[in-house]
């Protein structure tokens, strides 16, 4: 198979010529091998039956040579081993509802259809996760969890038929991602099948304890790196109350402006959808959802939480909408009316499809303040190309779906549709957005990737593909298109630089290091570097200390990686904003916090820095200036490269800029601290709190030197009912203190111990296994009078500090050789000579 390169200049016919289809004889040999191994009922070879697997929701048709229907992991291993032996392409397939051609067998090969691997394997209601097979339908998972009073948040419009494996492959979003995030925020663990058939249970998503996070690239990779055969997903209790409202506006601009005001008000809607005038018209004609035809735009808003929280949120949203000139603000009177309103939103695709023989659906994301400008540009493009374009948006996170009805038999209309499609993508990039939000790259956008990426950045995507799939047999020609060599026209410098204050100087330093085989270390403040001596050159990043973009409307901030975290925290606080991992007294650099994946216990659940990083720029060991992500939540085109920096410890290069999500400071925040209590009582309380529909913002189990038992530190917006519930849950006393100062005092205490332990070389941190933590594990930490332990149950990490001895690992490293090889290959994409330490 040819190596992968990306380019906008190579057309598909040229590419297909490089991937000759297997011959009928080869197909028969492979089919016979598969039948012998799996049984005849597992292999589809008849052409009439293959038709059903030749297309997806794009409508484009490409025939596979074979289809295999595995029933378990062993079957998948066998299929890949046989295909690897004969160099046959492999395409994973769920329900094929994707809209970018990601599951079409463009060059033939074997389609692995996960229809029969559709089981829920385990539900852990205490620890809030579920283990599933990839063929499980999203709706079926939701219905099963609903019986337990739980739900899985990602809900793409195709959730009634799309599968979890497909959702992971596309990093699916849906209406509720504005509050709950997209798929990558809910995947906890993956078991994957590599191209050679190796089955590997990857370290938990976001776990960088022993190196690069190799699980994250699979989320959104469209099956180009391997096949997901099991997934562990985060779940949560259903909210007590869900309320749907419809706000209509005489001007689209008023509706868009309302979106920013609602988000800035810290209301936290669970869904915030926008439909333009033409969308309202076609939806009403199709399903009669109850949308007003005299409106230029409508917002469909969903609010969830406790009864008190929802009532307060509805009032706040009502005031904002009316203040922005809303024509009407209608609250659904019951579940049936709410479902009718949502039926209209979900029917948008079907309504638009009635306008012409075919429908082209685009998927772009822009920063929220650019939403109106993007919609205006789409209207201008439609007018210029004499087309109808109807647009619906997940407005809360700036994700738009312009849809173009057209007639494939009208060659001029097809030409104008393609011109409009390209113009939409160009406008999106011009406004700082991403050319895909939740539909992936597939075969639709591969030729447009150079709009977002430089040749160096495209080369990185190629390198990551090759690291996981050296032979290039996994879903060929999806997301990556082969081309020629890429330029590197800047010669290395001749002098040794030590201090760098610009990206250009940093590039020179990296090229000098490579030319002279001189190892380099990258350092911010040096807080988290330990006490060991450094024997090679050190690049200080403290010159990169600017705030480049503080976008309050969008809820993002872009900073130099060398900026002191405390400085940023103070600037954000003055604007009423915060990033949970920052405190005003911290002198770590922001880049250092991200590169070390420093433990964060606010918010108390999720993946820490990985969840707050949107975009990053860095210079790798080859002197290439790279930039991945955008300042939007749905920001990945290709692989999620920027998240590889989290916990990379400088192995992938020197970070220069970071864009982080912010959130408004919660003025109602309070801190609860318990008296010391036995470990088993503390863990019982943690399990009870985990069942709350609204979790605390932060929860920490703390064992202090010289004290019996442990404390709970709990931070959140505690209503009177929640305070009473917490007191009832705990067998000891608890003190509540209001305001930011209380939790900052606790954080100062924790970091004081951490910094001191770093300096002494007596700091240890690690992850808790996916099965959680029990009393024996806590006691096995062997807390002495000079040791302190901090355990964050929501993010499953622990920290330990102490002077007397280095303990044996509480949860020893246990990984496969394949994981180590994958990590090494990823590092070599950025640092072939491994000069960065």
PDB file of C-alpha atoms in Angstrom, residues 249-424:
ATOM      1  CA  UNK A 249     -37.662  36.341  16.927  1.00  0.00           C
ATOM      2  CA  UNK A 250     -38.514  38.811  14.189  1.00  0.00           C
ATOM      3  CA  UNK A 251     -34.833  39.053  13.278  1.00  0.00           C
ATOM      4  CA  UNK A 252     -32.318  36.236  13.072  1.00  0.00           C
ATOM      5  CA  UNK A 253     -29.672  38.535  14.543  1.00  0.00           C
ATOM      6  CA  UNK A 254     -31.716  38.877  17.749  1.00  0.00           C
ATOM      7  CA  UNK A 255     -31.908  35.094  18.099  1.00  0.00           C
ATOM      8  CA  UNK A 256     -28.158  34.683  17.599  1.00  0.00           C
ATOM      9  CA  UNK A 257     -27.342  37.459  20.048  1.00  0.00           C
ATOM     10  CA  UNK A 258     -29.603  35.740  22.590  1.00  0.00           C
ATOM     11  CA  UNK A 259     -27.517  32.571  22.306  1.00  0.00           C
ATOM     12  CA  UNK A 260     -24.387  34.375  23.517  1.00  0.00           C
ATOM     13  CA  UNK A 261     -26.270  36.108  26.312  1.00  0.00           C
ATOM     14  CA  UNK A 262     -27.767  32.848  27.597  1.00  0.00           C
ATOM     15  CA  UNK A 263     -24.380  31.122  27.667  1.00  0.00           C
ATOM     16  CA  UNK A 264     -22.674  34.127  29.286  1.00  0.00           C
ATOM     17  CA  UNK A 265     -25.343  34.205  32.010  1.00  0.00           C
ATOM     18  CA  UNK A 266     -24.141  30.787  33.266  1.00  0.00           C
ATOM     19  CA  UNK A 267     -27.620  29.330  32.730  1.00  0.00           C
ATOM     20  CA  UNK A 268     -26.192  26.066  31.307  1.00  0.00           C
ATOM     21  CA  UNK A 269     -28.952  24.980  28.922  1.00  0.00           C
ATOM     22  CA  UNK A 270     -28.767  21.305  28.025  1.00  0.00           C
ATOM     23  CA  UNK A 271     -29.706  22.127  24.418  1.00  0.00           C
ATOM     24  CA  UNK A 272     -29.756  25.382  22.459  1.00  0.00           C
ATOM     25  CA  UNK A 273     -30.881  24.920  18.833  1.00  0.00           C
ATOM     26  CA  UNK A 274     -31.426  27.536  16.117  1.00  0.00           C
ATOM     27  CA  UNK A 275     -33.535  27.328  12.943  1.00  0.00           C
ATOM     28  CA  UNK A 276     -33.661  30.039  10.273  1.00  0.00           C
ATOM     29  CA  UNK A 277     -36.804  31.292   8.461  1.00  0.00           C
ATOM     30  CA  UNK A 278     -36.636  28.826   5.565  1.00  0.00           C
ATOM     31  CA  UNK A 279     -36.072  25.926   7.982  1.00  0.00           C
ATOM     32  CA  UNK A 280     -39.129  26.956   9.980  1.00  0.00           C
ATOM     33  CA  UNK A 281     -41.215  27.007   6.822  1.00  0.00           C
ATOM     34  CA  UNK A 282     -40.215  23.556   5.552  1.00  0.00           C
ATOM     35  CA  UNK A 283     -40.418  21.906   8.996  1.00  0.00           C
ATOM     36  CA  UNK A 284     -43.909  23.241   9.628  1.00  0.00           C
ATOM     37  CA  UNK A 285     -45.077  22.035   6.227  1.00  0.00           C
ATOM     38  CA  UNK A 286     -43.649  18.607   7.014  1.00  0.00           C
ATOM     39  CA  UNK A 287     -44.512  17.830  10.655  1.00  0.00           C
ATOM     40  CA  UNK A 288     -46.517  20.782  12.029  1.00  0.00           C
ATOM     41  CA  UNK A 289     -44.295  21.147  15.096  1.00  0.00           C
ATOM     42  CA  UNK A 290     -45.828  24.436  16.196  1.00  0.00           C
ATOM     43  CA  UNK A 291     -43.117  26.842  15.027  1.00  0.00           C
ATOM     44  CA  UNK A 292     -44.370  30.381  14.171  1.00  0.00           C
ATOM     45  CA  UNK A 293     -44.213  31.075  10.433  1.00  0.00           C
ATOM     46  CA  UNK A 294     -43.823  34.825  10.949  1.00  0.00           C
ATOM     47  CA  UNK A 295     -40.474  34.411  12.741  1.00  0.00           C
ATOM     48  CA  UNK A 296     -37.099  35.010  11.111  1.00  0.00           C
ATOM     49  CA  UNK A 297     -35.505  32.590  13.574  1.00  0.00           C
ATOM     50  CA  UNK A 298     -36.444  30.386  16.522  1.00  0.00           C
ATOM     51  CA  UNK A 299     -34.466  29.032  19.445  1.00  0.00           C
ATOM     52  CA  UNK A 300     -35.380  25.633  20.848  1.00  0.00           C
ATOM     53  CA  UNK A 301     -33.998  25.602  24.389  1.00  0.00           C
ATOM     54  CA  UNK A 302     -33.928  22.742  26.858  1.00  0.00           C
ATOM     55  CA  UNK A 303     -33.137  23.228  30.554  1.00  0.00           C
ATOM     56  CA  UNK A 304     -32.602  20.423  33.044  1.00  0.00           C
ATOM     57  CA  UNK A 305     -31.679  19.887  36.689  1.00  0.00           C
ATOM     58  CA  UNK A 306     -33.548  20.055  39.965  1.00  0.00           C
ATOM     59  CA  UNK A 307     -36.997  21.675  40.025  1.00  0.00           C
ATOM     60  CA  UNK A 308     -35.590  24.745  41.751  1.00  0.00           C
ATOM     61  CA  UNK A 309     -32.692  25.094  39.301  1.00  0.00           C
ATOM     62  CA  UNK A 310     -34.902  24.689  36.227  1.00  0.00           C
ATOM     63  CA  UNK A 311     -37.485  27.206  37.458  1.00  0.00           C
ATOM     64  CA  UNK A 312     -34.704  29.720  38.063  1.00  0.00           C
ATOM     65  CA  UNK A 313     -33.156  29.018  34.639  1.00  0.00           C
ATOM     66  CA  UNK A 314     -36.488  29.398  32.791  1.00  0.00           C
ATOM     67  CA  UNK A 315     -36.999  32.777  34.415  1.00  0.00           C
ATOM     68  CA  UNK A 316     -33.478  33.916  33.502  1.00  0.00           C
ATOM     69  CA  UNK A 317     -33.799  32.751  29.892  1.00  0.00           C
ATOM     70  CA  UNK A 318     -37.205  34.386  29.583  1.00  0.00           C
ATOM     71  CA  UNK A 319     -35.788  37.729  30.714  1.00  0.00           C
ATOM     72  CA  UNK A 320     -32.889  37.446  28.260  1.00  0.00           C
ATOM     73  CA  UNK A 321     -35.107  36.502  25.322  1.00  0.00           C
ATOM     74  CA  UNK A 322     -37.616  39.258  25.993  1.00  0.00           C
ATOM     75  CA  UNK A 323     -34.780  41.717  26.481  1.00  0.00           C
ATOM     76  CA  UNK A 324     -33.542  40.819  22.993  1.00  0.00           C
ATOM     77  CA  UNK A 325     -36.972  41.462  21.477  1.00  0.00           C
ATOM     78  CA  UNK A 326     -38.451  37.970  21.325  1.00  0.00           C
ATOM     79  CA  UNK A 327     -41.838  37.790  19.609  1.00  0.00           C
ATOM     80  CA  UNK A 328     -42.880  34.990  21.925  1.00  0.00           C
ATOM     81  CA  UNK A 329     -41.498  32.789  24.682  1.00  0.00           C
ATOM     82  CA  UNK A 330     -43.472  29.574  24.947  1.00  0.00           C
ATOM     83  CA  UNK A 331     -42.863  26.994  27.669  1.00  0.00           C
ATOM     84  CA  UNK A 332     -43.972  23.457  26.783  1.00  0.00           C
ATOM     85  CA  UNK A 333     -46.936  22.640  29.008  1.00  0.00           C
ATOM     86  CA  UNK A 334     -46.226  18.897  29.121  1.00  0.00           C
ATOM     87  CA  UNK A 335     -43.948  16.151  27.773  1.00  0.00           C
ATOM     88  CA  UNK A 336     -46.133  15.649  24.690  1.00  0.00           C
ATOM     89  CA  UNK A 337     -45.790  19.270  23.603  1.00  0.00           C
ATOM     90  CA  UNK A 338     -42.048  19.194  24.306  1.00  0.00           C
ATOM     91  CA  UNK A 339     -41.718  16.098  22.129  1.00  0.00           C
ATOM     92  CA  UNK A 340     -43.664  17.824  19.332  1.00  0.00           C
ATOM     93  CA  UNK A 341     -41.267  20.774  19.433  1.00  0.00           C
ATOM     94  CA  UNK A 342     -38.283  18.438  19.299  1.00  0.00           C
ATOM     95  CA  UNK A 343     -39.892  16.461  16.511  1.00  0.00           C
ATOM     96  CA  UNK A 344     -39.684  19.586  14.393  1.00  0.00           C
ATOM     97  CA  UNK A 345     -35.960  19.969  15.046  1.00  0.00           C
ATOM     98  CA  UNK A 346     -35.230  16.319  14.295  1.00  0.00           C
ATOM     99  CA  UNK A 347     -37.331  16.461  11.126  1.00  0.00           C
ATOM    100  CA  UNK A 348     -35.144  19.153   9.540  1.00  0.00           C
ATOM    101  CA  UNK A 349     -33.193  16.682   7.394  1.00  0.00           C
ATOM    102  CA  UNK A 350     -36.354  14.957   6.164  1.00  0.00           C
ATOM    103  CA  UNK A 351     -38.087  18.263   5.489  1.00  0.00           C
ATOM    104  CA  UNK A 352     -35.155  19.558   3.459  1.00  0.00           C
ATOM    105  CA  UNK A 353     -34.883  16.267   1.566  1.00  0.00           C
ATOM    106  CA  UNK A 354     -38.414  16.804   0.211  1.00  0.00           C
ATOM    107  CA  UNK A 355     -37.275  19.877  -1.725  1.00  0.00           C
ATOM    108  CA  UNK A 356     -35.223  18.061  -4.373  1.00  0.00           C
ATOM    109  CA  UNK A 357     -34.161  14.563  -5.471  1.00  0.00           C
ATOM    110  CA  UNK A 358     -31.011  14.794  -3.361  1.00  0.00           C
ATOM    111  CA  UNK A 359     -29.788  16.739  -0.339  1.00  0.00           C
ATOM    112  CA  UNK A 360     -26.228  17.803   0.399  1.00  0.00           C
ATOM    113  CA  UNK A 361     -25.720  18.355   4.140  1.00  0.00           C
ATOM    114  CA  UNK A 362     -22.674  20.292   5.309  1.00  0.00           C
ATOM    115  CA  UNK A 363     -21.227  20.392   8.812  1.00  0.00           C
ATOM    116  CA  UNK A 364     -19.114  23.339   9.975  1.00  0.00           C
ATOM    117  CA  UNK A 365     -18.333  24.962  13.315  1.00  0.00           C
ATOM    118  CA  UNK A 366     -17.441  28.574  14.064  1.00  0.00           C
ATOM    119  CA  UNK A 367     -16.792  30.440  17.310  1.00  0.00           C
ATOM    120  CA  UNK A 368     -20.152  31.374  18.792  1.00  0.00           C
ATOM    121  CA  UNK A 369     -19.749  35.168  18.238  1.00  0.00           C
ATOM    122  CA  UNK A 370     -19.264  34.459  14.512  1.00  0.00           C
ATOM    123  CA  UNK A 371     -22.505  32.496  14.205  1.00  0.00           C
ATOM    124  CA  UNK A 372     -24.556  35.333  12.724  1.00  0.00           C
ATOM    125  CA  UNK A 373     -21.815  36.302  10.276  1.00  0.00           C
ATOM    126  CA  UNK A 374     -21.543  32.678   9.158  1.00  0.00           C
ATOM    127  CA  UNK A 375     -25.291  32.398   8.620  1.00  0.00           C
ATOM    128  CA  UNK A 376     -25.296  35.657   6.631  1.00  0.00           C
ATOM    129  CA  UNK A 377     -22.457  34.384   4.473  1.00  0.00           C
ATOM    130  CA  UNK A 378     -24.386  31.175   3.807  1.00  0.00           C
ATOM    131  CA  UNK A 379     -27.387  33.218   2.674  1.00  0.00           C
ATOM    132  CA  UNK A 380     -25.095  35.248   0.420  1.00  0.00           C
ATOM    133  CA  UNK A 381     -23.595  32.087  -1.074  1.00  0.00           C
ATOM    134  CA  UNK A 382     -27.091  30.723  -1.759  1.00  0.00           C
ATOM    135  CA  UNK A 383     -28.105  33.922  -3.512  1.00  0.00           C
ATOM    136  CA  UNK A 384     -24.931  34.074  -5.597  1.00  0.00           C
ATOM    137  CA  UNK A 385     -25.236  30.452  -6.742  1.00  0.00           C
ATOM    138  CA  UNK A 386     -29.037  30.631  -7.196  1.00  0.00           C
ATOM    139  CA  UNK A 387     -29.603  27.812  -4.726  1.00  0.00           C
ATOM    140  CA  UNK A 388     -31.827  27.185  -1.737  1.00  0.00           C
ATOM    141  CA  UNK A 389     -29.782  26.598   1.432  1.00  0.00           C
ATOM    142  CA  UNK A 390     -31.612  25.860   4.674  1.00  0.00           C
ATOM    143  CA  UNK A 391     -29.618  26.002   7.887  1.00  0.00           C
ATOM    144  CA  UNK A 392     -30.109  24.558  11.326  1.00  0.00           C
ATOM    145  CA  UNK A 393     -27.541  24.982  14.085  1.00  0.00           C
ATOM    146  CA  UNK A 394     -26.477  23.552  17.403  1.00  0.00           C
ATOM    147  CA  UNK A 395     -26.177  27.213  18.283  1.00  0.00           C
ATOM    148  CA  UNK A 396     -24.820  26.744  21.775  1.00  0.00           C
ATOM    149  CA  UNK A 397     -21.494  25.585  20.365  1.00  0.00           C
ATOM    150  CA  UNK A 398     -21.518  27.233  16.928  1.00  0.00           C
ATOM    151  CA  UNK A 399     -22.122  24.057  14.892  1.00  0.00           C
ATOM    152  CA  UNK A 400     -24.114  24.685  11.690  1.00  0.00           C
ATOM    153  CA  UNK A 401     -25.647  22.270   9.200  1.00  0.00           C
ATOM    154  CA  UNK A 402     -26.355  24.123   5.926  1.00  0.00           C
ATOM    155  CA  UNK A 403     -28.343  21.805   3.650  1.00  0.00           C
ATOM    156  CA  UNK A 404     -28.483  22.215  -0.146  1.00  0.00           C
ATOM    157  CA  UNK A 405     -31.321  20.466  -2.025  1.00  0.00           C
ATOM    158  CA  UNK A 406     -30.306  19.718  -5.634  1.00  0.00           C
ATOM    159  CA  UNK A 407     -30.975  17.502  -8.636  1.00  0.00           C
ATOM    160  CA  UNK A 408     -28.044  15.165  -9.466  1.00  0.00           C
ATOM    161  CA  UNK A 409     -29.230  14.957 -13.073  1.00  0.00           C
ATOM    162  CA  UNK A 410     -28.822  18.724 -13.533  1.00  0.00           C
ATOM    163  CA  UNK A 411     -25.092  19.111 -14.230  1.00  0.00           C
ATOM    164  CA  UNK A 412     -25.131  22.879 -13.847  1.00  0.00           C
ATOM    165  CA  UNK A 413     -26.939  22.631 -10.514  1.00  0.00           C
ATOM    166  CA  UNK A 414     -24.425  20.052  -9.332  1.00  0.00           C
ATOM    167  CA  UNK A 415     -21.599  22.410 -10.326  1.00  0.00           C
ATOM    168  CA  UNK A 416     -23.178  25.304  -8.416  1.00  0.00           C
ATOM    169  CA  UNK A 417     -23.774  23.063  -5.403  1.00  0.00           C
ATOM    170  CA  UNK A 418     -20.081  22.140  -5.309  1.00  0.00           C
ATOM    171  CA  UNK A 419     -19.041  25.773  -5.650  1.00  0.00           C
ATOM    172  CA  UNK A 420     -21.369  26.687  -2.792  1.00  0.00           C
ATOM    173  CA  UNK A 421     -20.080  23.812  -0.685  1.00  0.00           C
ATOM    174  CA  UNK A 422     -16.476  24.948  -1.085  1.00  0.00           C
ATOM    175  CA  UNK A 423     -17.441  28.561  -0.381  1.00  0.00           C
ATOM    176  CA  UNK A 424     -19.149  27.517   2.874  1.00  0.00           C
TER     177      UNK A 424
END
